[in-house]
Amino acid sequence: MNRLLICRLLGLIALLIGGSMALSLPWALPLFGQTKHFEAASFFALLGSMATCGLVGGALMYVGRRGKGQTLYRREAIAVVGLSWLLATLLGALPFWLSETCIRIDDEGNRVRMGIADGIFESASGFSGTGATVLTNLEASADPDVPSLVPRAILFWRSQTHFLGGLGIMVLFVAILGMGSAGKALLLTEMPGPSQESAHARTQRAAATFAMIFVLLTAVLTLLLRLQGVSWFDALCHAFGTIATGGFSTHNDSVEHFHSVGVEMTITVFMILACTNFTLLYYLLLRRPGKLLGDLEFRVYLAVMAAVALMVILALRFDGHYDDQGHWTRYSLADSVRYGLFQVASIMTNTGFGTDDFDRWNSFSRGLLVLLMFVGGCAGSTSCSIKVIRHILFFKILWLELEQVFHPSVVRPLRLGDKPLEDPDIRKDVVMYFGVIVLIFVIGWMALIALEPDSTWIEAGQPAGDKLIDCASAVAATLNGVGPGLGIVGEAQNYAHFHWPGKFVLTWMMLLGRLEVFVLLVLFVPRFWRGR
Amino acid sequence: MNRLLICRLLGLIALLIGGSMALSLPWALPLFGQTKHFEAASFFALLGSMATCGLVGGALMYVGRRGKGQTLYRREAIAVVGLSWLLATLLGALPFWLSETCIRIDDEGNRVRMGIADGIFESASGFSGTGATVLTNLEASADPDVPSLVPRAILFWRSQTHFLGGLGIMVLFVAILGMGSAGKALLLTEMPGPSQESAHARTQRAAATFAMIFVLLTAVLTLLLRLQGVSWFDALCHAFGTIATGGFSTHNDSVEHFHSVGVEMTITVFMILACTNFTLLYYLLLRRPGKLLGDLEFRVYLAVMAAVALMVILALRFDGHYDDQGHWTRYSLADSVRYGLFQVASIMTNTGFGTDDFDRWNSFSRGLLVLLMFVGGCAGSTSCSIKVIRHILFFKILWLELEQVFHPSVVRPLRLGDKPLEDPDIRKDVVMYFGVIVLIFVIGWMALIALEPDSTWIEAGQPAGDKLIDCASAVAATLNGVGPGLGIVGEAQNYAHFHWPGKFVLTWMMLLGRLEVFVLLVLFVPRFWRGR
């Protein structure tokens, strides 16, 4: 294990994160109309965070200075990816801690400052593209005594962590690890390019292409939102949240705030694009849309989304939902389509934006949306969760297994389209991934139930009897990078009421889900660190 | 596919079921003090059922008369096992339908007769050893206007289906299919006997041994219960329910009725024994207890039960539960141990007897018990559910996988104790089983939520908001053969309030879980029935 190289690369990442904080600085100034006065506290908090990142990064670079120019092997790559996410989570929490960001106002009317667990939770949620938040009152409420609890510059940093995390996933994870033996079978579609290219050059080119597409999508979405009258601040923050399939908004009522079908449809299209295999999007840029339209995973992805959306729309139209006054009522067909489509796309792509409180929909829709959290988008995208390709392979394997029950000697190859998958381990790997996700879901669920006292529900004004299902939805929403769940963590609620042990559990869920479990788990295997 | 042989064997099973109904007949007579008057309706219902079984069995035997003496291959064995369970479920429902058994008294005070779905549900629950019931008022209630809704002879038949189902599993399933390539690796411990024995003779001897142990355990438990003052009727019925890990009781408040620590402890010990690998029990009978005590699965099984029991007991002692009046209160240490131990053993062995309403315990205990439903006992026993050995193998495979992430070239063999498991498919098979169980659980959950209207909860006086978790627990409790779940199907409730589509879904869950999914699923694969 080449620890010097790892230190050096982590140092580089710390410097990059520190440097990128400069983008959040201007929003503390009254230049862009986002704040009426100079937000001194958050300005200096960001400066302090940048200095800390610089110190940490410099120190790591200095320790690892002799690691320069050495080769990055598989084990080092895994260590860098895993550790860089942990490091980013800590560094990203600095602006929250140093500024006077508050999470809520307690019963006595006092502002509750962001604690250690809150900062780490919010930072992990940002970098992992989850979008679960502990913050309330992102903007001034109707009550004049309750101004915004979060400075604008901090709000921008929060959304910016989505951008950094999404970029990191596409470059660090998909490009470096996804090109390995295991990931290759899942990504399937090879990047177009010279076939004589070395593996190293191919990886570098893939990383660069993915980063380019990621930035391009963000830029285009920002412009499209701006053209529809959204301010630059909101347009940028929502573009960050959409393309990284994160879901942090700058408004208390998320995308509902804009009251614009156009904005909602634009964001829906880009959520869907962000969860499409970036290699296929690259083909689209090369004007070869056939690759995209003919891709099995992409077609199943759209088909599942359409089928679920149809079921939810029918449920909304013909069964109903609870309105603001708690009455059971029905939407018109137009509203059913509007809210149903957006919410299904938002949940399936693991973004988590909201235009309606889906926790007030009927049980069938709520259950379906929780299940949909476990589907996710395509491999090779910013989507978190299990991903469509694994579901396709799972059902194919199941079908082959059924035949093996009565014909044990007949062994058919696993096919995808017209290509047989030759890797003998792929069956075991795909099925194992389901098992591990369920195992982690179950462990997280029990840990959250055990650590979070029942009184949390009573304090939040929620029925305590919902603890089991609320905790299940909270773990599902964080493990799959969605954000909002049911009940106490529903669309109109957030994670502010949880205590630090519960937040700690959910923080791990977000990181485990984002890094597809194994990359983080192996860091705790002693043998991983031993030997050459 | 030799269909004549299948018909012949199914006919034999129908005749056996019909013949065994004779055992329930005497309880309709006032001979044993169980009923004060001659229960004519149920007596003739049983006679009619016997005649129907005889007709069906005779017809099947006649159709398949030329199948005599032919060889039973793997595919035919699977078909016989799967179809015989479906046939038994239908035939077993006859006494319920023909007698005037009622499931509940509705709001207007009218008795609700057992419908088609009710009879099938109750019969499937009995044969599969689930113990989920649609019947209320098994005995006269305190209200003099509400006598027992279920005749004694029918009550005996209901418990007897447990006995027949348990025997069937040990003989048909464990012995015939478990000795195949897939089951062998899970059962592991070879039956003692001459090593030169043919596979056929070995299977026959295993089946006979298992049946002998099953009957022996039932007889010993009946005697032990009788010695503690339980009537012959109750002793027999509860022995049937215990050894088949079923859970049908003859009293409204299940085992709590006896108010006897001795009875509870006796039943606990026999529930644990019934979920132990019967091969190991055979070694015990041969006075070689070392095999049992040294068995990894048995030790993990006891360790898991002890660990969960400890956690539940601590939660009962130091957190508390809701009492009859809805107040939050705590048990003494002695009561915590008494109720906690019995309930954990009852749930983990998938029996489902109750001595306390665990739905009023704290969320942690309730969540833990629902998870425990998925553990079950040892392979080669009457236990339903996933079984301990698969969990052991799953964690071993996971550990090996973790190393493969950073050392893809290192392949270590899967070991159990000191024996390496040489079957290359065992990893895939074990992990696949988890995936399939989760898949079926999820499909069952969504189907139940969609088919069962919200009004069911309101009619049953339960909060409608609990639908998601109640349905999840109902599917978990039936798929794993437990019986009681949470909320509307909790320990003090039952499945009477569900409508027929919901009961239909849950009936399939019981049968799928009992036959370890694949045996029943392949019956729906067209290719299974085609060709030689």
Short mmCIF file of C-alpha atoms in Angstrom, two decimals, chain B residues 271-456:
data_model
loop_
_atom_site.label_atom_id
_atom_site.label_comp_id
_atom_site.label_asym_id
_atom_site.label_seq_id
_atom_site.Cartn_x
_atom_site.Cartn_y
_atom_site.Cartn_z
CA MET B 271 -40.36 -25.04 19.89
CA ILE B 272 -36.56 -24.83 20.03
CA LEU B 273 -36.23 -28.60 19.50
CA ALA B 274 -38.66 -28.56 16.55
CA CYS B 275 -36.42 -26.00 14.82
CA THR B 276 -33.27 -28.06 15.31
CA ASN B 277 -31.93 -30.15 12.43
CA PHE B 278 -33.73 -33.50 12.79
CA THR B 279 -30.59 -35.37 11.76
CA LEU B 280 -28.90 -33.97 14.85
CA LEU B 281 -31.89 -34.94 16.99
CA TYR B 282 -31.47 -38.46 15.62
CA TYR B 283 -27.86 -38.44 16.77
CA LEU B 284 -29.16 -37.32 20.15
CA LEU B 285 -31.48 -40.34 20.22
CA LEU B 286 -28.45 -42.51 19.38
CA ARG B 287 -26.84 -40.99 22.50
CA ARG B 288 -24.31 -39.00 20.56
CA PRO B 289 -25.08 -35.46 21.80
CA GLY B 290 -21.65 -34.23 20.71
CA LYS B 291 -22.88 -33.93 17.11
CA LEU B 292 -25.68 -31.62 18.23
CA LEU B 293 -23.63 -29.50 20.60
CA GLY B 294 -20.75 -29.14 18.16
CA ASP B 295 -22.91 -28.15 15.19
CA LEU B 296 -22.18 -24.63 14.01
CA GLU B 297 -25.73 -23.90 12.84
CA PHE B 298 -27.27 -25.10 16.13
CA ARG B 299 -24.85 -22.97 18.16
CA VAL B 300 -25.45 -19.84 16.08
CA TYR B 301 -29.21 -20.52 16.28
CA LEU B 302 -29.12 -20.61 20.08
CA ALA B 303 -26.73 -17.66 20.25
CA VAL B 304 -28.94 -15.46 18.07
CA MET B 305 -32.01 -16.41 20.09
CA ALA B 306 -30.22 -15.68 23.36
CA ALA B 307 -28.89 -12.34 22.11
CA VAL B 308 -32.25 -11.14 20.82
CA ALA B 309 -34.04 -12.40 23.94
CA LEU B 310 -31.58 -10.45 26.08
CA MET B 311 -32.19 -7.25 24.12
CA VAL B 312 -35.98 -7.66 24.29
CA ILE B 313 -35.88 -8.49 28.01
CA LEU B 314 -33.79 -5.39 28.70
CA ALA B 315 -36.19 -3.27 26.64
CA LEU B 316 -39.18 -4.70 28.55
CA ARG B 317 -37.54 -4.18 31.92
CA PHE B 318 -36.03 -0.74 31.43
CA ASP B 319 -38.09 0.88 28.68
CA GLY B 320 -41.55 -0.60 29.07
CA HIS B 321 -44.79 -1.41 27.25
CA TYR B 322 -48.43 -0.33 27.08
CA ASP B 323 -50.70 -2.18 29.52
CA ASP B 324 -54.39 -3.06 29.01
CA GLN B 325 -55.46 0.47 29.88
CA GLY B 326 -53.00 2.01 27.45
CA HIS B 327 -50.61 3.26 30.15
CA TRP B 328 -46.87 3.03 29.64
CA THR B 329 -45.56 0.66 32.29
CA ARG B 330 -42.73 -1.79 33.08
CA TYR B 331 -42.66 -5.47 33.90
CA SER B 332 -40.70 -6.87 36.82
CA LEU B 333 -37.48 -8.63 35.87
CA ALA B 334 -39.14 -12.04 36.28
CA ASP B 335 -42.07 -11.10 34.01
CA SER B 336 -39.72 -9.50 31.46
CA VAL B 337 -37.78 -12.75 31.23
CA ARG B 338 -40.95 -14.83 31.13
CA TYR B 339 -42.68 -12.91 28.34
CA GLY B 340 -39.55 -11.86 26.45
CA LEU B 341 -38.05 -15.33 26.26
CA PHE B 342 -41.27 -17.04 25.19
CA GLN B 343 -42.08 -14.45 22.55
CA VAL B 344 -38.59 -14.39 21.04
CA ALA B 345 -38.54 -18.21 20.86
CA SER B 346 -42.05 -18.23 19.41
CA ILE B 347 -41.22 -15.69 16.69
CA MET B 348 -37.75 -16.97 15.81
CA THR B 349 -39.00 -20.54 15.45
CA ASN B 350 -41.86 -19.15 13.34
CA THR B 351 -44.43 -20.72 15.66
CA GLY B 352 -46.38 -17.65 16.63
CA PHE B 353 -47.85 -18.64 19.99
CA GLY B 354 -48.31 -15.71 22.32
CA THR B 355 -48.30 -15.09 26.05
CA ASP B 356 -48.30 -11.31 25.81
CA ASP B 357 -49.35 -8.82 23.14
CA PHE B 358 -45.93 -7.87 21.75
CA ASP B 359 -47.55 -5.22 19.60
CA ARG B 360 -47.71 -3.10 22.76
CA TRP B 361 -43.97 -3.38 23.41
CA ASN B 362 -41.61 -0.58 22.40
CA SER B 363 -40.70 0.12 18.77
CA PHE B 364 -37.26 -1.42 19.10
CA SER B 365 -38.63 -4.77 20.30
CA ARG B 366 -41.38 -4.75 17.67
CA GLY B 367 -38.93 -4.00 14.88
CA LEU B 368 -36.52 -6.64 16.18
CA LEU B 369 -39.26 -9.29 16.28
CA VAL B 370 -40.31 -8.52 12.69
CA LEU B 371 -36.68 -8.91 11.58
CA LEU B 372 -36.38 -12.11 13.60
CA MET B 373 -39.22 -13.56 11.52
CA PHE B 374 -36.74 -13.69 8.62
CA VAL B 375 -34.20 -15.73 10.55
CA GLY B 376 -36.00 -18.94 11.47
CA GLY B 377 -34.48 -22.16 12.77
CA CYS B 378 -32.11 -24.77 11.37
CA ALA B 379 -32.28 -26.50 8.00
CA GLY B 380 -33.76 -29.98 8.12
CA SER B 381 -36.41 -28.98 10.65
CA THR B 382 -40.04 -27.86 10.45
CA SER B 383 -38.90 -24.23 10.60
CA CYS B 384 -40.07 -22.03 7.78
CA SER B 385 -38.25 -18.75 6.88
CA ILE B 386 -34.71 -18.27 5.55
CA LYS B 387 -33.01 -20.47 8.18
CA VAL B 388 -29.87 -19.91 10.19
CA ILE B 389 -27.46 -21.75 7.89
CA ARG B 390 -28.20 -19.40 5.00
CA HIS B 391 -27.50 -16.41 7.22
CA ILE B 392 -24.18 -17.93 8.32
CA LEU B 393 -23.20 -18.58 4.71
CA PHE B 394 -24.35 -15.11 3.66
CA PHE B 395 -22.04 -13.42 6.15
CA LYS B 396 -19.15 -15.70 5.21
CA ILE B 397 -19.67 -14.91 1.53
CA LEU B 398 -19.87 -11.20 2.29
CA TRP B 399 -16.56 -11.39 4.15
CA LEU B 400 -14.90 -13.15 1.21
CA GLU B 401 -16.40 -10.61 -1.21
CA LEU B 402 -14.92 -7.73 0.73
CA GLU B 403 -11.45 -9.10 0.18
CA GLN B 404 -12.15 -9.63 -3.51
CA VAL B 405 -12.84 -5.91 -3.90
CA PHE B 406 -9.17 -5.06 -3.42
CA HIS B 407 -7.63 -8.44 -4.29
CA PRO B 408 -9.72 -9.61 -7.27
CA SER B 409 -7.30 -12.43 -8.03
CA VAL B 410 -7.39 -14.06 -4.59
CA VAL B 411 -10.14 -16.67 -4.43
CA ARG B 412 -10.63 -18.38 -1.09
CA PRO B 413 -12.92 -21.40 -0.64
CA LEU B 414 -16.08 -21.05 1.38
CA ARG B 415 -15.65 -23.03 4.58
CA LEU B 416 -18.12 -24.21 7.19
CA GLY B 417 -16.37 -25.41 10.31
CA ASP B 418 -13.39 -27.29 8.91
CA LYS B 419 -15.13 -28.48 5.75
CA PRO B 420 -14.74 -26.48 2.52
CA LEU B 421 -17.98 -26.32 0.52
CA GLU B 422 -16.99 -27.53 -2.90
CA ASP B 423 -20.21 -26.84 -4.83
CA PRO B 424 -19.34 -23.75 -6.92
CA ASP B 425 -23.01 -22.73 -7.15
CA ILE B 426 -23.59 -22.60 -3.41
CA ARG B 427 -22.52 -18.95 -3.13
CA LYS B 428 -24.84 -17.84 -5.88
CA ASP B 429 -27.69 -20.05 -4.58
CA VAL B 430 -27.52 -18.77 -1.01
CA VAL B 431 -27.35 -15.12 -1.99
CA MET B 432 -30.03 -15.61 -4.63
CA TYR B 433 -32.39 -17.02 -2.02
CA PHE B 434 -32.13 -13.80 -0.03
CA GLY B 435 -32.81 -11.78 -3.15
CA VAL B 436 -35.87 -13.84 -4.04
CA ILE B 437 -37.31 -13.64 -0.52
CA VAL B 438 -36.88 -9.88 -0.50
CA LEU B 439 -38.43 -9.65 -3.96
CA ILE B 440 -41.46 -11.71 -2.96
CA PHE B 441 -41.78 -9.77 0.27
CA VAL B 442 -41.81 -6.50 -1.67
CA ILE B 443 -44.28 -7.74 -4.29
CA GLY B 444 -46.56 -9.13 -1.58
CA TRP B 445 -46.35 -5.88 0.35
CA MET B 446 -47.29 -3.71 -2.62
CA ALA B 447 -50.06 -6.12 -3.68
CA LEU B 448 -51.57 -6.14 -0.19
CA ILE B 449 -51.45 -2.34 0.07
CA ALA B 450 -53.06 -1.98 -3.34
CA LEU B 451 -55.77 -4.64 -2.84
CA GLU B 452 -56.76 -4.04 0.78
CA PRO B 453 -58.78 -0.81 1.13
CA ASP B 454 -57.89 1.75 3.82
CA SER B 455 -61.38 1.30 5.25
CA THR B 456 -60.34 -2.11 6.62
#
